Short mmCIF file of C-alpha atoms in Angstrom, two decimals:
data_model
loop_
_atom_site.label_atom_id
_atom_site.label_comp_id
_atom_site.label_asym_id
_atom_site.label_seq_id
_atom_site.Cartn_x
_atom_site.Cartn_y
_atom_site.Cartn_z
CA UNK A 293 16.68 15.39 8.29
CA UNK A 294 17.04 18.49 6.19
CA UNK A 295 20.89 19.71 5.61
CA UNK A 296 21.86 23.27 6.37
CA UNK A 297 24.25 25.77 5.53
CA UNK A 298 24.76 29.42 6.41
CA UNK A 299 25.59 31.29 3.02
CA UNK A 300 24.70 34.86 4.47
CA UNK A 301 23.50 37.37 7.09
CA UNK A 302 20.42 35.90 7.52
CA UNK A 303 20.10 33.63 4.79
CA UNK A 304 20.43 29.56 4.89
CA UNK A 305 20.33 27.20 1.73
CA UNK A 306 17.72 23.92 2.61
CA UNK A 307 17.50 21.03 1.02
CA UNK A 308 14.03 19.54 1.00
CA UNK A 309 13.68 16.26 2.09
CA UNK A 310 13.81 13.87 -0.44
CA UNK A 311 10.22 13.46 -2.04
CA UNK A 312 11.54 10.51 -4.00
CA UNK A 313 12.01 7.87 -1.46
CA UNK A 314 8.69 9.19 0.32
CA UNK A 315 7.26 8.19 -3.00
CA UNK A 316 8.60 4.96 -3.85
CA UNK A 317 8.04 4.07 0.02
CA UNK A 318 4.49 4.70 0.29
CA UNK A 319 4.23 3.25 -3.08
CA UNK A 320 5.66 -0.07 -2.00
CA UNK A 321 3.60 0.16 1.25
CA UNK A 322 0.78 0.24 -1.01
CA UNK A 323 1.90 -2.67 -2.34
CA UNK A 324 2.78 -4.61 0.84
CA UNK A 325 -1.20 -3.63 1.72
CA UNK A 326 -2.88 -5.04 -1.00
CA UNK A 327 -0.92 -8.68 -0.64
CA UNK A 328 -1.47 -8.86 2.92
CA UNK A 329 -5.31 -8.09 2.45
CA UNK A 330 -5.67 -10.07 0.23
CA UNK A 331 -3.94 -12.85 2.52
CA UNK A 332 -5.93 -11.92 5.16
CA UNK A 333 -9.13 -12.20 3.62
CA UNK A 334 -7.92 -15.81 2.61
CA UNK A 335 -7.12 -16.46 5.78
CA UNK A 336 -9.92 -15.44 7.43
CA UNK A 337 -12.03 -17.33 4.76
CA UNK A 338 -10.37 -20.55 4.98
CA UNK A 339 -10.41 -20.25 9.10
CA UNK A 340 -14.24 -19.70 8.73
CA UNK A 341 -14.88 -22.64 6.05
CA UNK A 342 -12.85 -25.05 8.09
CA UNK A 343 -14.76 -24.02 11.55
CA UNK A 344 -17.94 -24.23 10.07
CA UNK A 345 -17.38 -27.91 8.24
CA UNK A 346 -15.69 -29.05 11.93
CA UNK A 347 -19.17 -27.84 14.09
CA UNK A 348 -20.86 -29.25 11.39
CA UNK A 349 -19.42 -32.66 11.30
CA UNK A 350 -18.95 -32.68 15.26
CA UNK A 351 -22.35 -31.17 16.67
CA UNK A 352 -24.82 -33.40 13.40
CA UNK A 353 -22.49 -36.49 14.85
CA UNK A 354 -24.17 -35.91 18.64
CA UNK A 355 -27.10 -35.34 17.42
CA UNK A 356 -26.94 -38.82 15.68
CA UNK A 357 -25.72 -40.11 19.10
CA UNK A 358 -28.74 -38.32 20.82
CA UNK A 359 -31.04 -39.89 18.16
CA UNK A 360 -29.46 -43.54 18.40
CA UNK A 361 -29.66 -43.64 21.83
CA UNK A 362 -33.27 -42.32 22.30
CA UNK A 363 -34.28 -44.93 20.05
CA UNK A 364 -32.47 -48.10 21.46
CA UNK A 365 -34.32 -46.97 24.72
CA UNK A 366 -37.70 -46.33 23.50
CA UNK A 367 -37.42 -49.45 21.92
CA UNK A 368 -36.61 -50.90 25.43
CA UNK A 369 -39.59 -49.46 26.94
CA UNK A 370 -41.81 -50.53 24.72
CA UNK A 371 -40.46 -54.21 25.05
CA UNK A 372 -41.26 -53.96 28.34
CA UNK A 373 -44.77 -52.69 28.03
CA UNK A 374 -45.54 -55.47 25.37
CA UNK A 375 -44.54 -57.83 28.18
CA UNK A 376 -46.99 -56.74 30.30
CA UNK A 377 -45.21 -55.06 32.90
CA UNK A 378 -45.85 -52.66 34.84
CA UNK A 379 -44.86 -49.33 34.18
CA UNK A 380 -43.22 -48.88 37.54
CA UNK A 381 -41.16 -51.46 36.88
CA UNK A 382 -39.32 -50.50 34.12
CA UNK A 383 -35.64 -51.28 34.12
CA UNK A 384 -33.50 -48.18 35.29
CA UNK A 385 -30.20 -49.63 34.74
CA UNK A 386 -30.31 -50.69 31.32
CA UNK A 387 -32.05 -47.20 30.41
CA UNK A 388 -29.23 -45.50 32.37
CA UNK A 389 -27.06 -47.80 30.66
CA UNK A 390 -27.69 -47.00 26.84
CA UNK A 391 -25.48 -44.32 26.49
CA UNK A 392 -22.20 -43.16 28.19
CA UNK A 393 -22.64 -39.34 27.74
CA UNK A 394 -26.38 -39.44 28.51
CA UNK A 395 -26.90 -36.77 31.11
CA UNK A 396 -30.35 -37.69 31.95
CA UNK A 397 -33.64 -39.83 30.74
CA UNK A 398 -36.88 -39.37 31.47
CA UNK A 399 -40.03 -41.02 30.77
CA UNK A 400 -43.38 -39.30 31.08
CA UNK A 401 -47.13 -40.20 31.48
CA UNK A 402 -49.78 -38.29 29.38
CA UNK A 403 -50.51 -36.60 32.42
CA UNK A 404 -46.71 -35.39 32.70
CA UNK A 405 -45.86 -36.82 36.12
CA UNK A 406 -42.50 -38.67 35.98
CA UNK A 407 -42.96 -42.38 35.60
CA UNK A 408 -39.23 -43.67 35.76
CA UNK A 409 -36.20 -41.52 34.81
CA UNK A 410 -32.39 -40.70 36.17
CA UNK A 411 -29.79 -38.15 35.54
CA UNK A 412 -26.02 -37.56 36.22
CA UNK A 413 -27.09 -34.83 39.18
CA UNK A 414 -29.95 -35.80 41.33
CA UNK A 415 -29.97 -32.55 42.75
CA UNK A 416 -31.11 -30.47 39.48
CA UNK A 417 -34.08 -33.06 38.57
CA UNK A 418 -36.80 -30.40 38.60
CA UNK A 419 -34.89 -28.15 36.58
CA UNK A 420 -34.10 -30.76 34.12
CA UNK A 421 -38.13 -32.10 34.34
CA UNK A 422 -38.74 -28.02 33.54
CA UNK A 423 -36.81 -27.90 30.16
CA UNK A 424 -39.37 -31.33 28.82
CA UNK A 425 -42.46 -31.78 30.54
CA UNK A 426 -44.39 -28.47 28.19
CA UNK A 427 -42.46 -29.94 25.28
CA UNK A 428 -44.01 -31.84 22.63
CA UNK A 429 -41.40 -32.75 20.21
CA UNK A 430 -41.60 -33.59 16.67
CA UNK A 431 -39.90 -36.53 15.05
CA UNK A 432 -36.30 -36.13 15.38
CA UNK A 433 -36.75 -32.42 16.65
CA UNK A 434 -33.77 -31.05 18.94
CA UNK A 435 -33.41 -28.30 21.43
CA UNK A 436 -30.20 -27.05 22.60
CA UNK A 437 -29.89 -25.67 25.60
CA UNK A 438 -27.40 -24.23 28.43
CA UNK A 439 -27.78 -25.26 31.75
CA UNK A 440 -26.05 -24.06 35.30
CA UNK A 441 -25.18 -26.35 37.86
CA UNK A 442 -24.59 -24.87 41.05
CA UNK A 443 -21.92 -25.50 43.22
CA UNK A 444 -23.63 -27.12 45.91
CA UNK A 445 -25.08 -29.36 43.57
CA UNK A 446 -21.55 -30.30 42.67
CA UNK A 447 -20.22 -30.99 46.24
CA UNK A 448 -19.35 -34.26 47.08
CA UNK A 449 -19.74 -33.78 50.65
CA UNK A 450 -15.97 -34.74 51.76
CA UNK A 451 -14.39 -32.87 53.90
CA UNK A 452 -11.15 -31.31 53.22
CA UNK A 453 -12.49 -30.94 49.44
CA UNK A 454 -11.70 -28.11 47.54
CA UNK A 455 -14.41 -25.54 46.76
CA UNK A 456 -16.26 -26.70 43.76
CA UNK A 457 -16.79 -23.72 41.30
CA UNK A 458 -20.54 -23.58 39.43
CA UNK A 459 -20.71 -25.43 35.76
CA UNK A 460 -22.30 -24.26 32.70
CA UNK A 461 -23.46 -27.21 30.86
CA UNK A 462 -24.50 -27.44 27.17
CA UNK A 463 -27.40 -29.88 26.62
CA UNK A 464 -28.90 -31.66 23.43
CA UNK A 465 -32.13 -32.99 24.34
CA UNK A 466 -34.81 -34.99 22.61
CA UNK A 467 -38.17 -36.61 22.97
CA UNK A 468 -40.03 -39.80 20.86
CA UNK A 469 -43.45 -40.98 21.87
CA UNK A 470 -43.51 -44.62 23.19
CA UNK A 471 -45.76 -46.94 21.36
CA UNK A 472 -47.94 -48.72 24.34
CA UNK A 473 -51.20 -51.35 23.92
CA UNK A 474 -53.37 -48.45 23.80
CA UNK A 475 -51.87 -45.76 21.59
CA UNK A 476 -48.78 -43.52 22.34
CA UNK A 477 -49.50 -42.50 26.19
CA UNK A 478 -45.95 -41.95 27.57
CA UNK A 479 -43.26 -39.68 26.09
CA UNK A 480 -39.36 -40.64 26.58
CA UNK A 481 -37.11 -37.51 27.21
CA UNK A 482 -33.27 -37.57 26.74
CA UNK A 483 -30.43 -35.12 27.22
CA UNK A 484 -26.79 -35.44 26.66
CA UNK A 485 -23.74 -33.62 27.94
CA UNK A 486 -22.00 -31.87 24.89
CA UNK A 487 -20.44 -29.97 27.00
CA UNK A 488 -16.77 -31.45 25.80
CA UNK A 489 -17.48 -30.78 22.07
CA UNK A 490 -17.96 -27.43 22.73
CA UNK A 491 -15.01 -26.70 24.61
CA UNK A 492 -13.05 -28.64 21.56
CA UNK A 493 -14.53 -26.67 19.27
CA UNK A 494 -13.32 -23.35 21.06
CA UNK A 495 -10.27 -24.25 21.61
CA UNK A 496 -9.91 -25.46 17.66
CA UNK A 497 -11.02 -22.08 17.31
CA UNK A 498 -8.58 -20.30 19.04
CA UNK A 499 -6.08 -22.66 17.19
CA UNK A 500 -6.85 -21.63 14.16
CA UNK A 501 -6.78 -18.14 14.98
CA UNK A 502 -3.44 -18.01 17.06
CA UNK A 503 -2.57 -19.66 13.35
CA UNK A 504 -3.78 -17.38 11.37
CA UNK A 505 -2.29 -14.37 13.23
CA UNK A 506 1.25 -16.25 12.70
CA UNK A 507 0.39 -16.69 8.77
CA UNK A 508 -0.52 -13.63 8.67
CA UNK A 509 2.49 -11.33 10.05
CA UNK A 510 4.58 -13.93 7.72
CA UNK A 511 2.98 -13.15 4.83
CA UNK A 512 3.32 -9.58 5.65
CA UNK A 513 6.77 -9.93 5.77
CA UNK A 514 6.48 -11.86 2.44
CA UNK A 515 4.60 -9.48 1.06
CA UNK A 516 7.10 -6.42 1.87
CA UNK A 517 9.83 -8.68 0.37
CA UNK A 518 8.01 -8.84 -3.14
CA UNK A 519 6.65 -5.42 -3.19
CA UNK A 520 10.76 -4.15 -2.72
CA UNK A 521 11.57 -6.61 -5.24
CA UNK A 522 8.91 -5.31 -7.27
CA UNK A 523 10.11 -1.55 -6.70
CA UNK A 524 13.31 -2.41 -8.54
CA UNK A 525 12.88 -1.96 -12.22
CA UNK A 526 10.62 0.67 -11.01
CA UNK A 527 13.12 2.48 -9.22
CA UNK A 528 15.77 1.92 -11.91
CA UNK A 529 13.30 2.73 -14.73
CA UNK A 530 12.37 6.16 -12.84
CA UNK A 531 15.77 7.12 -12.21
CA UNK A 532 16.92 6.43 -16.50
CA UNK A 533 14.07 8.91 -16.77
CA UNK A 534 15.39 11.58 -14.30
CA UNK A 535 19.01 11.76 -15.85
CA UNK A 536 17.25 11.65 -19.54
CA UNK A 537 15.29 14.29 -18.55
CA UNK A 538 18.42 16.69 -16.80
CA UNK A 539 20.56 15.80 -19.38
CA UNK A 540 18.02 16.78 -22.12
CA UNK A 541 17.34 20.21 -20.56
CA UNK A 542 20.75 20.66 -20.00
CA UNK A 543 21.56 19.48 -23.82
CA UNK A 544 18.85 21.71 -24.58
CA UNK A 545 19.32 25.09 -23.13
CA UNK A 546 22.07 25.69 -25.45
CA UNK A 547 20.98 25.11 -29.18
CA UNK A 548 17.23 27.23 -28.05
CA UNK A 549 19.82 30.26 -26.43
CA UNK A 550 21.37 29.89 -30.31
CA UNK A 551 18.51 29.97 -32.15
CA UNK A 552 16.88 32.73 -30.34
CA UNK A 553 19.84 34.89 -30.44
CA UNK A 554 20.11 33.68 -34.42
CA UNK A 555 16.30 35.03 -34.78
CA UNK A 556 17.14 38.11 -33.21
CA UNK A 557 19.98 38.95 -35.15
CA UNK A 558 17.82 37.75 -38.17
CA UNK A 559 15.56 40.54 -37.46
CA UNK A 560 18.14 43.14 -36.66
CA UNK A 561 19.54 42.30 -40.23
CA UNK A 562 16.42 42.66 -41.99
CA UNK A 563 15.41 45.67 -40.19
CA UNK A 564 11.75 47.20 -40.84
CA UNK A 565 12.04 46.87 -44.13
CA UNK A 566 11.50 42.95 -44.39
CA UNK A 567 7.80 42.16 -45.56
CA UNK A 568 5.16 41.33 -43.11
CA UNK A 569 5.11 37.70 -43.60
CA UNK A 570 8.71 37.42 -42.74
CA UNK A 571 8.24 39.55 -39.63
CA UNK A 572 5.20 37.46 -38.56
CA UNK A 573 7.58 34.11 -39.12
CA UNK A 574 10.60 35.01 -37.41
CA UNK A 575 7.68 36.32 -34.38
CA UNK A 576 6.33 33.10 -34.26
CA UNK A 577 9.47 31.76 -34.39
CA UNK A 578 11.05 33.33 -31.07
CA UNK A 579 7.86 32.82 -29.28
CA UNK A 580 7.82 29.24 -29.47
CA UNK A 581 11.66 29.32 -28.81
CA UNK A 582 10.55 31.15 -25.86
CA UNK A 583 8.27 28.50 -24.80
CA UNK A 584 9.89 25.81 -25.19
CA UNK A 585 13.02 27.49 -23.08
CA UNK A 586 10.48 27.66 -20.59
CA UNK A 587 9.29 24.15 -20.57
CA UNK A 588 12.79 23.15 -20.70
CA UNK A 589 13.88 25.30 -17.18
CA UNK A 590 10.68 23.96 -15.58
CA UNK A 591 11.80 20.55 -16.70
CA UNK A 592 15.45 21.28 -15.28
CA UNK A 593 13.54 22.70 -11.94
CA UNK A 594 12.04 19.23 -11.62
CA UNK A 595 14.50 17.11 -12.56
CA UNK A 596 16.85 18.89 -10.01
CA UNK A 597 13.50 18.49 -7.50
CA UNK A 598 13.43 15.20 -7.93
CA UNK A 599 17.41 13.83 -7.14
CA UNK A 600 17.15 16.61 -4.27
CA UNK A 601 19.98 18.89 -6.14
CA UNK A 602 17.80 21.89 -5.80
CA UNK A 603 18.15 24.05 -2.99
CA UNK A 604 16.12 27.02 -1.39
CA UNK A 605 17.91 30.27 -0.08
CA UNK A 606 15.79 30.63 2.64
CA UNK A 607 15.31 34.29 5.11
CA UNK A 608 12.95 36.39 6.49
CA UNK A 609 11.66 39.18 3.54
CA UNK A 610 8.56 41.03 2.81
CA UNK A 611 6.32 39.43 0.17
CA UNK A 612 4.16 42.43 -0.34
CA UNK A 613 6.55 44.21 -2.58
CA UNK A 614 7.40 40.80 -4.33
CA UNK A 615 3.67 40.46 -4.42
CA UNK A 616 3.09 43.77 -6.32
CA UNK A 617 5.79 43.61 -9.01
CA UNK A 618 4.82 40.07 -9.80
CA UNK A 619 0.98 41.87 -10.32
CA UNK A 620 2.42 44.87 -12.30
CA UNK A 621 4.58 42.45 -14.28
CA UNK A 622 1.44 40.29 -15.46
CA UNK A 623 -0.34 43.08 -16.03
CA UNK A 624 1.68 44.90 -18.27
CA UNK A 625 1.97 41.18 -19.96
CA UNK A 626 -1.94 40.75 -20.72
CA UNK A 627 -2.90 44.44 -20.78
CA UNK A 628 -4.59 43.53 -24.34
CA UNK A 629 -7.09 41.36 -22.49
CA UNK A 630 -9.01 43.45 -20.07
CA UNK A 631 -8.40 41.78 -16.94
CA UNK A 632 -8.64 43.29 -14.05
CA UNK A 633 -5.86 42.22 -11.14
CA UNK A 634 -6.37 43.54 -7.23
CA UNK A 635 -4.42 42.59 -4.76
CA UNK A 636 -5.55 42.68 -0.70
CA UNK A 637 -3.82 42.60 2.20
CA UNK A 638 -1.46 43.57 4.97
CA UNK A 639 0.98 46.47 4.04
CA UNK A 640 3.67 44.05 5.52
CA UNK A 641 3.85 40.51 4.72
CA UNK A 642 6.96 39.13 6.43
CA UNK A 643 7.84 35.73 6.57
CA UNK A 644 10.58 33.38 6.00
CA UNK A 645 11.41 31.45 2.97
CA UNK A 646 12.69 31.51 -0.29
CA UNK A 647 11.92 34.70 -2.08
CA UNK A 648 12.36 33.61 -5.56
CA UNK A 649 10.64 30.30 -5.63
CA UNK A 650 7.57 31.82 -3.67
CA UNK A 651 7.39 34.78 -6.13
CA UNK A 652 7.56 31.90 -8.66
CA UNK A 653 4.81 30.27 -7.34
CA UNK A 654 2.66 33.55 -7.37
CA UNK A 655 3.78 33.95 -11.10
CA UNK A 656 2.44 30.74 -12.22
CA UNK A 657 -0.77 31.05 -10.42
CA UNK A 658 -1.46 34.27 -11.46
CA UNK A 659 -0.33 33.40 -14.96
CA UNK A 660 -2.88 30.17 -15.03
CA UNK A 661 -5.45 32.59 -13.90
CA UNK A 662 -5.10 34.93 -16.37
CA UNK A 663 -4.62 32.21 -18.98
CA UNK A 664 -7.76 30.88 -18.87
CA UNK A 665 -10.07 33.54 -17.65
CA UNK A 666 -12.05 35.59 -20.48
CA UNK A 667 -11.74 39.07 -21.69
CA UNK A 668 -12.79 41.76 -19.00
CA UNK A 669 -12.37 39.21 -16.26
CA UNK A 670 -11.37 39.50 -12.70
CA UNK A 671 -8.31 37.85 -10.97
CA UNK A 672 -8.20 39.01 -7.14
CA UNK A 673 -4.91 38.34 -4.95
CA UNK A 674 -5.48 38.24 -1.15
CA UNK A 675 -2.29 37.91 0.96
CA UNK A 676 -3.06 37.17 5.17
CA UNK A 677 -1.01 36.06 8.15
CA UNK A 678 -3.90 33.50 8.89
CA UNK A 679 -4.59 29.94 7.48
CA UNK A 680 -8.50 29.43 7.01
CA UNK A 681 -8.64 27.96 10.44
CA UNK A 682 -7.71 30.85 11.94
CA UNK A 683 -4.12 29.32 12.61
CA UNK A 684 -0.42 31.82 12.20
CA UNK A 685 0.35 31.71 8.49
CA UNK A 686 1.48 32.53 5.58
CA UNK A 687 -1.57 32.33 3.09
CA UNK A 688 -1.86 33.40 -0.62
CA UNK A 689 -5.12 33.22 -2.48
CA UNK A 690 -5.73 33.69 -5.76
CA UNK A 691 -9.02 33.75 -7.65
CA UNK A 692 -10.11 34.20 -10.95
CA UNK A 693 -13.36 34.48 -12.85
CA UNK A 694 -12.50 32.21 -15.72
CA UNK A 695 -13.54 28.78 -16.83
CA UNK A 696 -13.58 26.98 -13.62
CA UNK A 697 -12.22 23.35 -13.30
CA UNK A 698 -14.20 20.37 -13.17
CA UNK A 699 -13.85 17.81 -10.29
CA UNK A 700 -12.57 15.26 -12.49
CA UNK A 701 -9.41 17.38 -13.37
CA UNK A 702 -9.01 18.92 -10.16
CA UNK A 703 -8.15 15.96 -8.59
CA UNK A 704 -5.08 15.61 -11.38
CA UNK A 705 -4.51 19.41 -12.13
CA UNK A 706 -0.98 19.26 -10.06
CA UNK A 707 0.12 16.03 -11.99
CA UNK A 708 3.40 16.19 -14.72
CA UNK A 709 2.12 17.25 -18.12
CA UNK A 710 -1.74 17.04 -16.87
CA UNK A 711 -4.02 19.44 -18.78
CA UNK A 712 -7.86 19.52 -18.58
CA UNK A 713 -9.85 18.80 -21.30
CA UNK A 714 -12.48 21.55 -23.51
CA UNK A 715 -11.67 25.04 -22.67
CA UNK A 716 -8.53 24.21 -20.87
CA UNK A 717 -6.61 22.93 -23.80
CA UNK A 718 -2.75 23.36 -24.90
CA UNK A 719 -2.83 27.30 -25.41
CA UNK A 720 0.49 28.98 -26.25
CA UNK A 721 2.67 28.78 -23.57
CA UNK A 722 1.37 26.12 -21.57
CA UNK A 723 2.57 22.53 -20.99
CA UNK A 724 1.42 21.58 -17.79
CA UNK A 725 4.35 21.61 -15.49
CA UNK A 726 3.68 25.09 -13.62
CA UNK A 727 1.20 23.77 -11.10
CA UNK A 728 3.43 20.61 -10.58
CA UNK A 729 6.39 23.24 -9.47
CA UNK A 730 4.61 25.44 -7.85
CA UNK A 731 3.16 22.20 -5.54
CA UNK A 732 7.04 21.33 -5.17
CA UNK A 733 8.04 24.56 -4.00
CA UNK A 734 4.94 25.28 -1.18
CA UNK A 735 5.45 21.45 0.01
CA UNK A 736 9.27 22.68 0.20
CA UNK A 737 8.24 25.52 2.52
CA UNK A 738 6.00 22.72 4.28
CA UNK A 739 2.98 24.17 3.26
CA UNK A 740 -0.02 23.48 1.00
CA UNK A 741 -1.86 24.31 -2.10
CA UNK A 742 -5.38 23.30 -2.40
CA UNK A 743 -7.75 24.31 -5.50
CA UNK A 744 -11.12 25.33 -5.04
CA UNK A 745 -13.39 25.27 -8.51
CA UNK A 746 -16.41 24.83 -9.93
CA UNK A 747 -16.92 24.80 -13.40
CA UNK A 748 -18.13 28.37 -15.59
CA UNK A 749 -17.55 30.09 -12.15
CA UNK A 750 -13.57 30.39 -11.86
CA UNK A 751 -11.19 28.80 -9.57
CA UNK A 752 -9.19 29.64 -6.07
CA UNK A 753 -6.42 28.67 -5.28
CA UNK A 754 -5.12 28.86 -1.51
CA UNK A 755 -1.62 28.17 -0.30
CA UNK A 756 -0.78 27.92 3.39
CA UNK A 757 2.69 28.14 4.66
CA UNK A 758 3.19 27.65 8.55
CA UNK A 759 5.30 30.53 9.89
CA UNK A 760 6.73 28.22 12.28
CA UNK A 761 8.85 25.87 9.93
#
């Protein structure tokens, strides 16, 4: 919540929110990401290994079942054609008997007519004689199949029964040739319900999900816990660095006010008769005392930004005036260089905000622009009440026809100290903190600042401020 004051007619001091904490919270949401993922993705791997190894295990055990049981009863009808009997009379009951989850067997002439066989449901024999009597199977081949048992099939006749819902059975079957006097003629079929070992399997499934989920909003928890704990020295080694650096500005504003008054009255005393390489010296000399004094107020601006001690005087003024003074200011600066500066626009510009830290903002921007854009170069300032979708706000452009940016800086040219390589190097006066304050102050105002560049063409950039805020 931001804290207000009234100082004025018209005027109110904000705080900003406090950027900080935003920081260190999405930083250590960050963190608490990347140990739940990877968690997760354990998780989800060790769920999967342990599913696949169980199916394995429990669906190759029924088909050794399947295979066992085929066999003892192949091998009991071809005892029984080796004693000469009959084929109609082979022994149902110890068939049927072989196996207790057999579902159905079914034994086959060459022709394919049925010559003895049962199942668990009379009712859905031709169905059942469907799924084998085409099928020539290979030696220890198996088909799995899904089969649907209707209701009435399922009715036990009673009366006073409940209504018997339709089943959806899953099969293994098999087939092995039986060995007769003259050559393999018949074909045994059998099927068994593994129904049950599905359904276990699913439900272990589910288990082990319901398990995982559990695991994993633990070790989300867990993980928040180590990324806080992780945020500590952090914190505390971020905040040494914010009083070093306020303290050091402050420390330093002081002995740079004394040496550039010292180099002034230097000069005074030596008057224009002091030879030219003393005059060039003690020049040098306050220019680089001027530079650093700025480096050390934008470090003071950020240091204040950053434990929320700076404030903006915020109320509704015209920027167009602000706009043209900061122009005539710059170009009275760099008149030695040739560049051009227009600026476009409304004659009115009202809006509301801080008037100072937005003509800031304009200064540094139009100072970068001139900065690195060559002799007899163009930098073009376009103020409009419109966003570029067309939505009520404050925008600022500026563009220049210098060096351009590459890609690879642009996405770091609003970091702390952050200067591009080649023909954006350390010039006089620059130490990479302008763009950094001039973000601070547009987020501030809740807007943004966005940089448009391409490389030998010259750079835009665009700042949006909502007039609502």
């Amino acid at each position: 919540m931001n804290k207000r004051k009234r100082i004025g007619e018209g005027e109110q001091v904000v705080h900003p929110g406090r950027t900080k904490g935003n920081l260190f919270g999405r930083t250590q949401g960050r963190l608490t990401l990347t140990y739940s993922s990877l968690t997760i993705v354990l998780l989800a791997l060790f769920v999967g290994v342990v599913y696949i190894l169980l199916s394995y295990i429990v669906i190759n055990g029924q088909k050794d079942n399947l295979l066992s049981l085929v066999a003892v009863e192949r091998a009991l009808v071809e005892k029984n054609m080796q004693e000469g009997k009959a084929e109609d009379t082979l022994d149902n009951r110890r068939l049927w008997g072989s196996g207790s989850d057999q579902f159905f067997y079914y034994v086959l002439g060459s022709d394919g007519k049925m010559i003895s066989g049962n199942e668990i449901f009379p009712g859905m024999r031709s169905e059942l004689l469907g799924l084998v009597q085409d099928w020539k199977p290979h030696a220890k081949e198996i088909k799995e199949v899904s089969l649907s048992v209707p209701a009435d099939v399922l009715d036990n006749g009673e009366e006073g029964a409940a209504p018997v819902a339709p089943l959806t059975l899953h099969l293994m079957v098999t087939g092995q040739n039986v060995l007769t006097k003259n050559g393999p003629e018949m074909t045994l079929y059998a099927g068994i319900n593994v129904t049950p070992q599905y359904k276990l399997l699913h439900r272990l499934l589910m288990l082990l999900i319901l398990l995982a989920i559990l695991f994993v909003f633990i070790a989300c928890f867990i993980g928040w816990l180590m990324s806080r704990k992780a945020m500590v020295p952090i914190v505390k080694s971020y905040n040494r660095q914010r009083e070093f650096v306020g303290d050091a500005s402050h420390e330093l504003r002081t002995p740079l006010s004394v040496l550039l008054a010292s180099v002034n009255a230097l000069e005074l005393e030596l008057g224009q008769d002091a030879p030219s390489f003393a005059r060039r010296t003690l020049s040098n000399m306050k220019d680089e005392i001027r530079r650093m004094t700025r480096m050390v107020q934008d470090l003071l601006v950020l240091a204040r930004s950053d434990s929320d001690e700076l404030e903006l005087v915020k109320r509704d003024f015209d920027f167009r005036p602000i706009a043209e003074k900061t122009i005539q200011s710059i170009r009275r600066l760099q008149a030695a260089k040739g560049i051009r500066m227009e600026l476009e626009g409304p004659d009115k510009m009202v809006l509301n905000g801080d008037p100072e830290k937005l003509r800031q903002v304009l200064t540094i921007l139009l100072d970068n622009a001139v900065k690195f854009t060559p002799r007899g170069g163009e930098v073009r300032v376009v103020l409009s009440d419109r966003d570029k979708e067309g939505r009520p706000a404050f925008h600022l452009s500026v563009a220049d026809t210098g060096v351009g940016i590459s890609p690879e800086d642009a996405e770091r040219i609003f970091d702390r100290f952050y200067r591009g390589d080649k023909s954006r190097t350390r010039g006089p006066g620059g130490h990479g903190l302008g763009l950094s304050i001039a973000k601070w102050i547009v987020e501030a105002h809740h807007g943004r600042i966005a940089l448009l560049s391409e490389e030998g063409k010259g750079s835009i950039f665009n700042v949006d401020i909502p007039v609502n805020k």
